[in-house]
């Protein structure tokens, strides 16, 4: 005697070895013996053998017309054997009865289970809905199969092209477009990104990076809504100074300017003048919401996405030839000793007489030119010559301030690496498309004009940060507990020391046209300037204001994403420069052991860090000549091979062991981008140092 029974949703059959009232012992074809409760046994039979019975029943189940079986089924609960006799004949054999069981069990949209071997037919309305859903699912699967075939054949269907960045970076794994990519990737045995590239889904490498960035950070686009640009107060006094800014030629959001008064009198007043959109933009206004949404201007070679609309920027940028609204910090120094005598903050209009551009003046304003007033440099502009004595004082002051900070830091700041400037030819002021010709120029870090601007900004940011804390007005600060490896810069509402810069507290307040936290701090500083000791009552943000913490959290994420994109685009254009100039070899210095990915080296003359092989035994600092491999503009990857060591292996005085902790974060950030393609279902303080 044999028995058919249900076990954990599966139907099994075997020979009965023994029976009792409550259970039976059954031996399966595999030889395994199981104890089966009597209630779980659905059918006992003599013939055929269990394996034959199961096979014949499955074949019969596939022939059963479910619509007809549903019509035959009674309205009340029924057993599978009963329906088999109604459907086939009154003498339906075991094979037909079990076939009906299998059919009923496999069609829950037609028949609902009501117990072991018991069923109830689904209501007609529910059945029609279920059948419609099944048909829709079949159509979707057919569409998925069709798209997958197109992808495998090298063509990208338009719906997948439209969903490309969502599929790659924020996929809905139930979406048919996503499933088609997964299916095609498996059948073609290609990685999803490689598959999509081969199918022409990616128009160009540049557009891939650009559209990915927009998808993740500007899903609604970068255009501003139509808003009225607010005008500054009309009653601002005009300062009795002649100020000038120092920026790159590409800078349009001119946030800061300087002025010097009293040279030769023994007491000199430095004016640090910051553009003041906070005088007119109201917290909570529509324009504020725009700034809070973007949080910062996004920079990249040849283009930028501004935090504020151009109409607003044009009102508040410190353009030459007009008196601009500003928050000014006046610091009075003893001209001989550079001892601070007084500090005062004013809200005013500041006449800006010239916008100096350091990329056009660095070859003139050198250490030698500032140290020797008799030194003449051909081509010196008249307006620069007029400011020479002031610039000489500012440079002397900047070196003095830097030295004082370095004493607090415990070591000098490192300006050994150059800065690189990217210029794109062929796009004008329009958004680049990746086909432009790129030029990369080198600029030494810590150039005199840079130093002047940076130290002035540090004076303003640290002074105002301390002033806010003194008056009990909350602000947004950047701090660093120590310069020990791994201790990072943090943002908070507490005026804590910044070890990396060497100041007691440091608030970002000198770029309110470009960074939202600077605008927030400017509102607080304006309240201090207007209300003094009672500023805490009048400031837009009160102590322990939850909004400030929300702003910090949002800004941290956005600023990190924007900086990451800037770095990736600088790397993209560096690789373009290598390609456009036919560079096949580079001189480099070993900087970091990158584990299984090889050794990282930094190029001597380009802002490029690459992974190489053939340098496993070389110490940090060793100089090598590297032969470059193929460039992947999508992953921004390039590898190299050492072909020659350039320094003397016996002279290891400057070498240091490869140590991850000793490296800047820039070394890691400069590496190739990791593309987060989630479609495999197979089962340092330099950021705080102001720059012009």
XYZ file of C-alpha atoms in Angstrom:
692
model
C 0.000 0.000 0.000
C 1.200 3.476 -0.902
C 0.244 6.913 0.358
C 0.222 10.432 -1.087
C 0.672 13.146 1.509
C 1.452 16.845 1.846
C 4.577 17.988 3.686
C 5.494 21.675 4.016
C 3.625 22.629 0.838
C 5.010 19.727 -1.213
C 3.304 16.522 -2.331
C 5.194 13.293 -1.660
C 4.355 9.618 -2.148
C 5.834 6.434 -0.735
C 5.264 2.926 0.558
C 3.442 2.556 3.872
C 5.542 0.506 6.294
C 3.234 0.687 9.274
C 0.004 2.355 10.321
C -1.488 3.543 13.560
C -4.554 5.568 14.410
C -2.770 8.936 14.406
C 0.118 8.427 11.989
C 1.855 6.149 9.526
C 5.478 5.439 8.722
C 6.183 5.929 5.017
C 9.282 5.032 3.031
C 10.082 7.369 0.136
C 11.730 6.322 -3.110
C 15.024 7.725 -1.787
C 14.898 5.247 1.083
C 14.175 7.934 3.629
C 11.513 7.029 6.184
C 9.149 9.686 7.480
C 6.371 9.774 10.038
C 3.183 11.171 8.497
C 0.143 12.297 10.452
C -3.033 10.633 9.339
C -4.643 13.992 8.577
C -1.879 14.770 6.073
C -2.452 11.635 3.977
C -4.567 12.617 0.982
C -4.820 9.289 -0.838
C -3.917 5.628 -0.356
C -3.407 3.444 -3.408
C -2.040 0.092 -4.515
C -1.031 0.890 -8.083
C 0.820 2.291 -9.883
C 4.163 2.813 -8.159
C 4.436 6.254 -6.475
C 6.935 7.644 -8.989
C 4.761 6.553 -11.918
C 1.648 7.939 -10.278
C 3.258 11.334 -9.673
C 4.559 11.611 -13.237
C 1.225 10.660 -14.813
C -0.655 13.027 -12.493
C 1.583 15.977 -13.407
C 1.000 15.260 -17.099
C -2.774 15.156 -16.563
C -2.673 18.380 -14.503
C -1.172 20.254 -17.434
C -4.160 19.281 -19.619
C -6.871 20.443 -17.241
C -8.750 23.540 -18.466
C -8.964 25.711 -15.381
C -11.866 27.799 -16.689
C -13.893 24.637 -17.227
C -12.867 23.167 -13.870
C -13.936 26.430 -12.214
C -17.350 26.139 -13.908
C -17.711 22.521 -12.719
C -16.736 23.349 -9.136
C -19.559 23.778 -6.606
C -20.063 27.016 -4.729
C -19.435 25.356 -1.389
C -16.166 23.832 -0.188
C -15.123 20.630 -2.014
C -12.402 18.009 -2.188
C -10.080 17.427 -5.117
C -11.405 13.882 -5.689
C -14.965 15.206 -5.901
C -14.074 17.728 -8.584
C -12.039 15.106 -10.478
C -15.123 12.889 -10.686
C -17.250 15.820 -11.894
C -14.631 16.915 -14.432
C -13.469 13.531 -15.778
C -15.986 10.838 -14.840
C -17.540 9.211 -11.846
C -14.855 6.542 -12.031
C -11.881 8.890 -12.301
C -8.759 6.855 -11.464
C -6.141 7.889 -8.939
C -3.948 9.501 -11.592
C -6.777 11.835 -12.634
C -7.666 12.616 -9.027
C -4.062 13.514 -8.187
C -3.786 15.427 -11.462
C -6.768 17.511 -10.360
C -5.113 18.040 -6.954
C -1.974 19.347 -8.614
C -3.992 21.627 -10.926
C -6.061 23.073 -8.085
C -3.019 23.603 -5.918
C -1.187 25.397 -8.718
C -4.034 27.814 -9.535
C -4.708 29.884 -6.389
C -6.314 32.612 -8.485
C -9.053 30.093 -9.460
C -9.286 28.041 -6.272
C -8.547 28.964 -2.679
C -7.246 26.348 -0.286
C -9.595 25.437 2.516
C -7.635 22.640 4.184
C -5.686 19.510 3.297
C -6.966 18.613 -0.157
C -9.944 20.936 0.271
C -10.722 23.976 -1.881
C -13.259 26.703 -2.589
C -13.707 28.405 -5.947
C -12.748 32.088 -6.128
C -15.562 34.620 -6.672
C -16.027 35.561 -10.323
C -15.078 39.219 -9.784
C -11.877 38.312 -7.947
C -11.023 35.724 -10.604
C -11.363 38.254 -13.418
C -9.090 40.696 -11.603
C -6.525 37.970 -11.010
C -6.612 36.831 -14.634
C -6.204 40.428 -15.809
C -3.182 40.834 -13.506
C -1.671 37.609 -14.819
C -2.151 38.716 -18.388
C -0.575 42.069 -17.628
C 2.363 40.315 -15.993
C 2.791 38.176 -19.107
C 2.805 41.277 -21.288
C 5.359 42.976 -19.051
C 7.548 39.888 -19.105
C 7.286 39.796 -22.874
C 8.364 43.441 -22.943
C 11.283 42.664 -20.608
C 12.353 39.782 -22.841
C 12.140 41.995 -25.919
C 14.186 44.778 -24.344
C 16.752 42.275 -23.089
C 17.148 40.860 -26.595
C 17.647 44.357 -28.015
C 20.290 45.161 -25.396
C 22.133 41.910 -26.025
C 22.060 42.696 -29.745
C 23.678 46.088 -29.173
C 20.658 48.415 -29.236
C 19.300 50.356 -26.282
C 15.480 50.678 -26.133
C 14.295 54.234 -25.525
C 12.546 53.477 -22.180
C 15.805 52.100 -20.794
C 17.756 55.072 -22.141
C 15.329 57.390 -20.350
C 15.737 55.468 -17.079
C 19.505 54.932 -17.447
C 20.721 56.778 -14.363
C 17.929 55.481 -12.175
C 18.727 51.918 -13.267
C 22.429 52.342 -12.548
C 22.393 54.345 -9.331
C 18.969 54.277 -7.641
C 17.227 51.277 -9.157
C 13.673 50.165 -8.612
C 14.277 46.435 -8.776
C 10.632 45.774 -9.679
C 10.751 48.044 -12.727
C 10.732 46.236 -16.094
C 13.548 48.436 -17.401
C 15.786 47.315 -14.564
C 14.837 43.656 -14.995
C 15.601 43.853 -18.715
C 19.111 45.111 -17.994
C 19.678 42.337 -15.455
C 18.378 39.687 -17.860
C 20.450 41.010 -20.761
C 23.539 41.288 -18.568
C 23.246 37.655 -17.596
C 22.551 36.334 -21.070
C 25.339 38.399 -22.649
C 27.692 37.696 -19.728
C 28.644 41.376 -19.549
C 28.689 43.787 -16.646
C 25.636 46.077 -16.807
C 27.655 49.230 -17.462
C 29.662 47.518 -20.210
C 26.441 46.174 -21.720
C 24.796 49.611 -21.750
C 27.869 51.226 -23.246
C 27.951 48.643 -26.032
C 24.244 49.269 -26.674
C 24.835 53.011 -27.129
C 22.917 54.050 -24.020
C 25.644 56.518 -23.026
C 26.017 59.414 -25.468
C 29.404 60.523 -24.156
C 31.566 60.056 -21.083
C 31.180 63.719 -20.126
C 27.403 63.577 -20.391
C 27.425 60.396 -18.329
C 29.164 62.131 -15.411
C 27.153 65.329 -15.802
C 23.735 63.670 -16.012
C 24.568 61.327 -13.176
C 25.448 64.323 -11.005
C 22.229 66.123 -11.941
C 20.192 62.974 -11.342
C 21.594 62.580 -7.840
C 21.755 66.236 -6.790
C 19.518 68.327 -9.085
C 16.680 66.014 -10.166
C 14.473 69.031 -10.975
C 17.158 70.762 -13.027
C 19.423 73.713 -12.330
C 17.254 76.604 -13.504
C 15.952 79.075 -10.952
C 12.286 80.045 -10.683
C 11.339 83.618 -11.444
C 11.931 85.642 -8.283
C 12.363 89.339 -7.621
C 15.905 90.130 -6.520
C 15.772 92.037 -3.201
C 17.525 95.382 -3.012
C 19.842 96.309 -0.101
C 18.780 98.907 2.485
C 19.000 102.470 1.205
C 20.268 103.964 4.464
C 23.650 102.208 4.543
C 26.516 104.680 5.067
C 29.288 104.773 2.467
C 32.681 103.782 3.877
C 35.580 106.188 3.445
C 37.860 103.560 1.925
C 39.086 102.425 -1.461
C 38.738 98.656 -1.510
C 39.904 96.069 -4.027
C 39.259 92.373 -4.515
C 41.743 89.673 -5.524
C 40.256 86.724 -7.400
C 40.703 84.510 -10.427
C 39.544 85.877 -13.781
C 36.727 83.311 -13.861
C 35.258 84.489 -10.534
C 31.888 86.237 -10.839
C 30.690 85.832 -7.236
C 33.148 88.280 -5.665
C 32.582 87.829 -1.950
C 35.492 89.698 -0.386
C 37.595 92.807 -0.783
C 40.327 94.518 1.241
C 41.253 98.060 2.127
C 44.191 99.633 3.980
C 44.168 102.973 5.825
C 46.816 104.855 7.789
C 50.052 103.633 6.210
C 52.971 105.641 7.541
C 51.087 106.931 10.598
C 52.128 104.155 12.950
C 48.605 102.748 13.110
C 47.164 100.859 10.145
C 43.577 99.695 9.747
C 42.871 96.644 7.629
C 39.347 96.518 6.215
C 37.966 93.105 5.314
C 34.777 93.671 3.356
C 32.354 90.829 2.705
C 29.465 90.984 0.232
C 26.223 91.255 2.188
C 23.247 89.510 0.607
C 22.127 88.869 4.206
C 21.104 92.527 4.453
C 18.184 91.917 2.087
C 17.526 88.176 1.832
C 15.166 87.319 4.677
C 15.374 83.980 6.499
C 12.413 81.858 5.432
C 11.865 83.803 2.199
C 11.569 82.105 -1.192
C 15.109 83.189 -2.014
C 16.367 81.750 1.258
C 14.650 78.466 0.407
C 16.521 78.407 -2.906
C 19.828 78.884 -1.123
C 18.992 76.283 1.507
C 18.052 73.822 -1.213
C 21.335 74.217 -3.112
C 23.558 75.024 -0.106
C 26.619 75.902 -2.206
C 27.825 76.873 -5.629
C 29.041 73.844 -7.573
C 32.377 74.324 -9.313
C 33.849 72.335 -12.171
C 36.293 73.141 -14.980
C 34.641 75.461 -17.474
C 31.299 75.750 -15.711
C 29.516 76.239 -12.403
C 26.051 75.995 -10.881
C 25.519 78.995 -8.634
C 23.814 78.844 -5.256
C 21.876 82.049 -5.887
C 20.312 83.431 -9.094
C 22.542 85.650 -11.192
C 20.189 88.602 -10.639
C 20.922 88.426 -6.908
C 24.640 87.849 -7.382
C 24.920 90.915 -9.621
C 23.394 93.131 -6.936
C 25.725 91.971 -4.166
C 28.954 90.914 -5.851
C 31.759 93.366 -5.055
C 32.177 94.705 -8.569
C 34.605 97.519 -9.205
C 33.355 101.014 -9.896
C 30.507 101.084 -7.398
C 29.770 101.198 -3.670
C 28.630 97.705 -2.703
C 26.682 96.628 0.407
C 29.055 94.837 2.755
C 29.669 93.573 6.254
C 33.079 95.031 7.095
C 35.548 94.024 9.759
C 38.097 96.723 10.577
C 41.184 95.511 12.433
C 43.642 98.178 13.632
C 47.317 97.177 13.949
C 50.421 98.798 15.300
C 52.295 99.405 12.059
C 55.667 98.402 13.483
C 54.836 95.459 15.752
C 51.583 94.328 14.043
C 49.942 94.133 17.456
C 46.141 94.280 17.276
C 44.770 97.510 18.738
C 41.063 97.322 17.913
C 38.400 95.419 16.022
C 35.023 96.714 14.892
C 32.289 95.433 12.559
C 30.200 97.772 10.400
C 27.300 97.469 7.951
C 27.925 99.825 5.054
C 28.477 100.392 1.374
C 32.084 99.919 0.338
C 33.540 101.608 -2.751
C 35.476 98.983 -4.744
C 37.986 100.648 -7.051
C 39.383 97.596 -8.819
C 38.903 93.841 -9.122
C 42.417 92.428 -9.309
C 42.815 89.059 -11.044
C 45.673 87.062 -9.584
C 46.177 84.871 -12.661
C 47.143 88.054 -14.533
C 49.264 89.503 -11.729
C 51.095 86.575 -10.069
C 54.123 87.041 -12.317
C 54.342 90.648 -11.102
C 53.350 90.412 -7.434
C 56.194 88.164 -6.296
C 58.105 87.934 -3.037
C 60.885 89.997 -4.665
C 58.509 92.676 -5.993
C 56.945 93.083 -2.558
C 60.283 93.135 -0.736
C 62.033 95.659 -2.993
C 60.012 98.791 -3.799
C 62.587 99.801 -6.429
C 62.119 96.612 -8.451
C 60.263 97.357 -11.663
C 58.395 94.711 -13.690
C 57.429 95.497 -17.260
C 53.678 95.566 -17.806
C 52.742 96.486 -14.231
C 49.245 98.045 -14.357
C 48.981 101.562 -12.983
C 46.244 100.619 -10.503
C 48.491 97.843 -9.135
C 51.445 100.201 -8.812
C 49.241 102.583 -6.828
C 48.500 99.802 -4.337
C 52.074 98.559 -4.038
C 52.745 99.975 -0.576
C 49.458 98.588 0.693
C 50.196 95.166 -0.778
C 53.639 95.231 0.803
C 52.069 95.852 4.206
C 49.397 93.215 3.614
C 52.019 90.651 2.649
C 54.101 91.439 5.731
C 50.986 91.146 7.874
C 49.953 87.875 6.182
C 53.351 86.295 6.847
C 53.158 87.456 10.457
C 49.668 85.983 10.893
C 50.666 82.727 9.224
C 53.691 82.386 11.476
C 51.506 82.882 14.539
C 49.061 80.229 13.399
C 51.863 77.795 12.663
C 53.142 78.213 16.208
C 49.699 77.150 17.427
C 49.535 74.324 14.897
C 52.930 73.065 16.001
C 54.259 72.729 12.469
C 54.370 74.821 9.297
C 51.687 74.557 6.658
C 52.706 72.520 3.626
C 52.497 74.355 0.313
C 54.742 71.936 -1.577
C 52.085 70.870 -4.072
C 51.058 73.303 -6.792
C 47.546 74.397 -7.663
C 46.264 73.647 -11.142
C 43.993 75.840 -13.219
C 41.804 74.344 -15.950
C 40.733 76.282 -19.030
C 38.349 74.921 -21.647
C 38.423 76.270 -25.167
C 35.384 75.866 -27.348
C 32.418 76.270 -25.007
C 32.463 79.970 -24.159
C 30.172 80.472 -21.173
C 27.982 77.532 -22.137
C 27.825 74.169 -20.444
C 30.719 71.965 -21.690
C 29.966 68.875 -23.739
C 33.283 67.058 -23.339
C 34.717 67.895 -26.751
C 36.497 71.082 -25.672
C 40.253 71.510 -25.736
C 41.604 71.675 -22.202
C 44.683 73.507 -20.978
C 46.126 73.045 -17.512
C 48.365 75.670 -15.962
C 50.384 75.370 -12.773
C 50.265 77.875 -9.949
C 52.419 77.621 -6.857
C 50.468 77.359 -3.625
C 50.960 80.146 -1.147
C 51.695 82.779 -3.795
C 51.765 86.276 -2.218
C 48.309 87.310 -3.417
C 46.870 83.982 -2.257
C 48.468 84.367 1.131
C 47.123 87.896 1.582
C 43.539 86.886 0.798
C 43.665 83.648 2.790
C 45.038 85.235 5.950
C 42.539 88.087 5.785
C 39.690 85.580 5.492
C 41.025 83.627 8.469
C 41.125 86.836 10.501
C 37.490 87.564 9.623
C 36.207 84.030 10.151
C 37.978 83.536 13.468
C 37.146 87.035 14.757
C 33.454 86.819 13.923
C 33.268 83.270 15.251
C 34.655 84.406 18.581
C 32.379 87.457 18.613
C 29.258 85.345 18.081
C 30.271 83.089 20.969
C 31.040 86.077 23.205
C 27.575 87.554 22.642
C 25.833 84.187 23.073
C 24.661 84.142 19.468
C 24.793 80.679 17.873
C 26.699 80.188 14.652
C 27.985 77.388 12.467
C 31.613 76.517 13.157
C 34.277 74.252 11.765
C 36.623 72.691 14.276
C 39.370 70.111 14.515
C 40.332 68.693 17.891
C 43.920 67.906 16.916
C 46.149 67.258 13.947
C 46.613 63.607 14.833
C 46.042 61.200 11.919
C 42.365 60.461 11.403
C 41.055 63.489 13.322
C 38.770 65.193 10.836
C 37.266 68.653 10.594
C 33.738 68.769 12.026
C 30.878 71.231 11.723
C 28.908 72.186 14.815
C 27.275 75.091 16.615
C 30.065 75.280 19.212
C 33.034 77.657 19.025
C 35.768 75.037 19.375
C 39.448 75.266 18.366
C 40.531 74.441 14.841
C 43.916 72.755 15.238
C 44.564 72.549 11.525
C 44.310 76.294 11.052
C 45.618 77.231 14.480
C 42.771 79.433 15.745
C 40.523 79.341 18.824
C 37.349 79.212 16.753
C 36.512 79.329 13.078
C 33.208 80.182 11.426
C 32.629 80.256 7.699
C 31.337 83.758 6.979
C 33.387 85.166 4.087
C 31.580 83.565 1.105
C 27.847 84.251 1.572
C 27.209 84.364 -2.181
C 28.655 80.876 -2.593
C 27.975 78.924 0.609
C 24.738 78.784 2.563
C 26.380 78.365 5.985
C 28.228 81.643 5.344
C 24.900 83.335 4.639
C 23.441 81.897 7.853
C 26.415 83.152 9.848
C 26.147 86.532 8.139
C 22.577 86.917 9.390
C 23.834 86.251 12.910
C 26.750 88.686 12.509
C 24.404 91.385 11.192
C 22.272 90.945 14.326
C 25.407 91.394 16.451
C 26.380 94.541 14.552
C 22.915 96.029 14.979
C 22.054 94.967 18.525
C 25.313 94.333 20.343
C 24.808 92.732 23.757
C 21.128 91.956 23.028
C 21.857 90.293 19.679
C 20.895 86.828 20.952
C 17.298 88.060 21.254
C 17.194 89.523 17.747
C 19.236 86.982 15.752
C 17.250 84.792 13.321
C 18.606 81.598 14.904
C 18.411 81.183 18.658
C 20.627 79.060 20.937
C 20.013 75.312 20.495
C 17.909 76.037 17.403
C 17.171 72.677 15.739
C 17.217 74.394 12.338
C 20.955 74.993 12.632
C 21.603 71.289 13.142
C 19.473 70.500 10.112
C 21.411 73.015 8.025
C 24.727 71.519 9.134
C 23.599 68.010 8.239
C 22.283 69.028 4.824
C 25.307 71.170 4.039
C 27.787 68.446 4.956
C 26.178 66.012 2.546
C 25.762 68.474 -0.317
C 29.201 70.036 0.039
C 30.829 66.614 0.050
C 28.907 65.601 -3.080
C 29.774 68.852 -4.859
C 33.457 68.593 -3.986
C 33.467 64.978 -5.110
C 32.008 65.982 -8.458
C 34.519 68.798 -8.856
C 37.350 66.351 -8.198
C 35.940 63.828 -10.644
C 35.565 66.463 -13.362
C 39.085 67.734 -12.791
C 40.256 64.164 -13.184
C 38.131 63.781 -16.344
C 39.696 66.853 -17.929
C 43.169 65.802 -16.820
C 42.682 62.498 -18.628
C 41.391 64.467 -21.628
C 44.556 66.571 -21.490
C 46.676 63.411 -21.514
C 44.731 62.110 -24.513
C 44.668 65.395 -26.444
C 48.399 65.928 -26.004
C 49.410 62.357 -26.802
C 51.106 61.849 -23.423
C 52.184 58.229 -23.006
C 54.686 58.546 -20.143
C 54.799 60.569 -16.927
C 57.326 61.189 -14.181
C 55.726 60.397 -10.822
C 56.391 59.987 -7.105
C 55.272 56.990 -5.067
C 52.743 58.062 -2.441
C 50.644 55.179 -1.192
C 50.264 51.423 -1.044
C 46.774 50.744 -2.361
C 46.709 47.076 -1.374
C 45.551 44.655 -4.081
C 44.997 47.582 -6.465
C 48.728 48.277 -6.667
C 50.742 51.341 -5.730
C 49.474 54.902 -6.064
C 51.773 57.492 -7.594
C 51.306 61.215 -8.165
C 52.333 62.808 -11.442
C 54.954 65.561 -11.178
C 53.330 67.978 -13.625
C 49.631 67.083 -13.652
C 46.899 66.790 -10.979
C 46.781 63.042 -11.469
C 47.067 60.096 -9.093
C 47.181 56.682 -10.746
C 47.617 53.054 -9.760
C 50.700 51.329 -11.148
C 52.355 47.937 -11.149
C 56.067 47.281 -10.853
C 56.598 49.492 -7.800
C 55.773 47.104 -4.965
C 59.244 47.291 -3.443
C 59.714 51.041 -3.839
C 59.539 53.318 -0.787
C 57.289 56.305 -0.397
C 58.745 59.296 -2.214
C 60.624 57.235 -4.797
C 60.492 58.859 -8.218
C 59.645 56.728 -11.231
C 58.844 57.050 -14.905
C 55.527 55.436 -15.740
C 54.166 54.186 -19.047
C 50.441 54.918 -19.198
C 47.806 52.375 -20.131
C 44.364 52.828 -21.652
C 42.040 55.550 -20.342
C 38.496 54.707 -19.261
C 36.563 57.981 -19.282
C 33.500 56.414 -17.660
C 35.233 55.028 -14.571
C 37.911 57.756 -14.800
C 40.494 55.038 -14.468
C 43.994 54.781 -15.876
C 46.776 52.410 -14.939
C 50.483 52.506 -15.525
C 53.631 50.436 -15.440
C 56.996 51.483 -14.049
C 59.625 51.571 -16.774
C 62.407 53.366 -14.925
C 63.366 54.615 -11.481
C 64.496 58.216 -11.672
C 66.119 58.766 -8.275
C 69.108 56.996 -6.750
C 67.953 53.819 -4.934
C 70.930 54.151 -2.597
C 69.878 57.619 -1.478
C 66.868 56.942 0.736
C 67.239 59.947 3.024
C 63.945 61.430 1.871
C 62.108 58.135 1.588
C 59.477 57.123 4.093
C 57.578 53.856 4.441
C 54.234 53.640 2.728
C 51.751 54.469 5.446
C 48.066 55.069 4.807
C 47.708 57.218 7.901
C 50.370 59.600 6.649
C 48.506 60.483 3.480
C 46.128 63.334 2.806
C 42.528 62.520 2.053
C 43.217 64.102 -1.334
C 45.299 61.080 -2.288
C 42.308 58.831 -1.987
C 39.864 61.320 -3.449
C 42.048 61.755 -6.506
C 41.653 58.093 -7.469
C 39.250 56.756 -10.089
C 35.532 57.028 -9.497
C 33.724 53.922 -8.319
C 30.551 53.518 -10.369
C 27.824 52.218 -8.060
C 26.017 49.930 -10.484
C 23.604 47.957 -8.340
C 22.089 45.686 -10.952
C 23.625 42.322 -10.115
C 20.947 40.031 -8.749
C 22.862 36.843 -9.296
C 22.661 36.276 -5.779
C 42.723 67.608 5.995
C 42.149 70.937 6.647
C 42.941 72.436 3.282
C 39.210 72.774 2.622
C 38.980 75.327 5.426
C 41.861 77.471 4.270
C 40.279 80.299 2.239
C 41.483 80.794 -1.292
C 40.769 83.545 -3.799
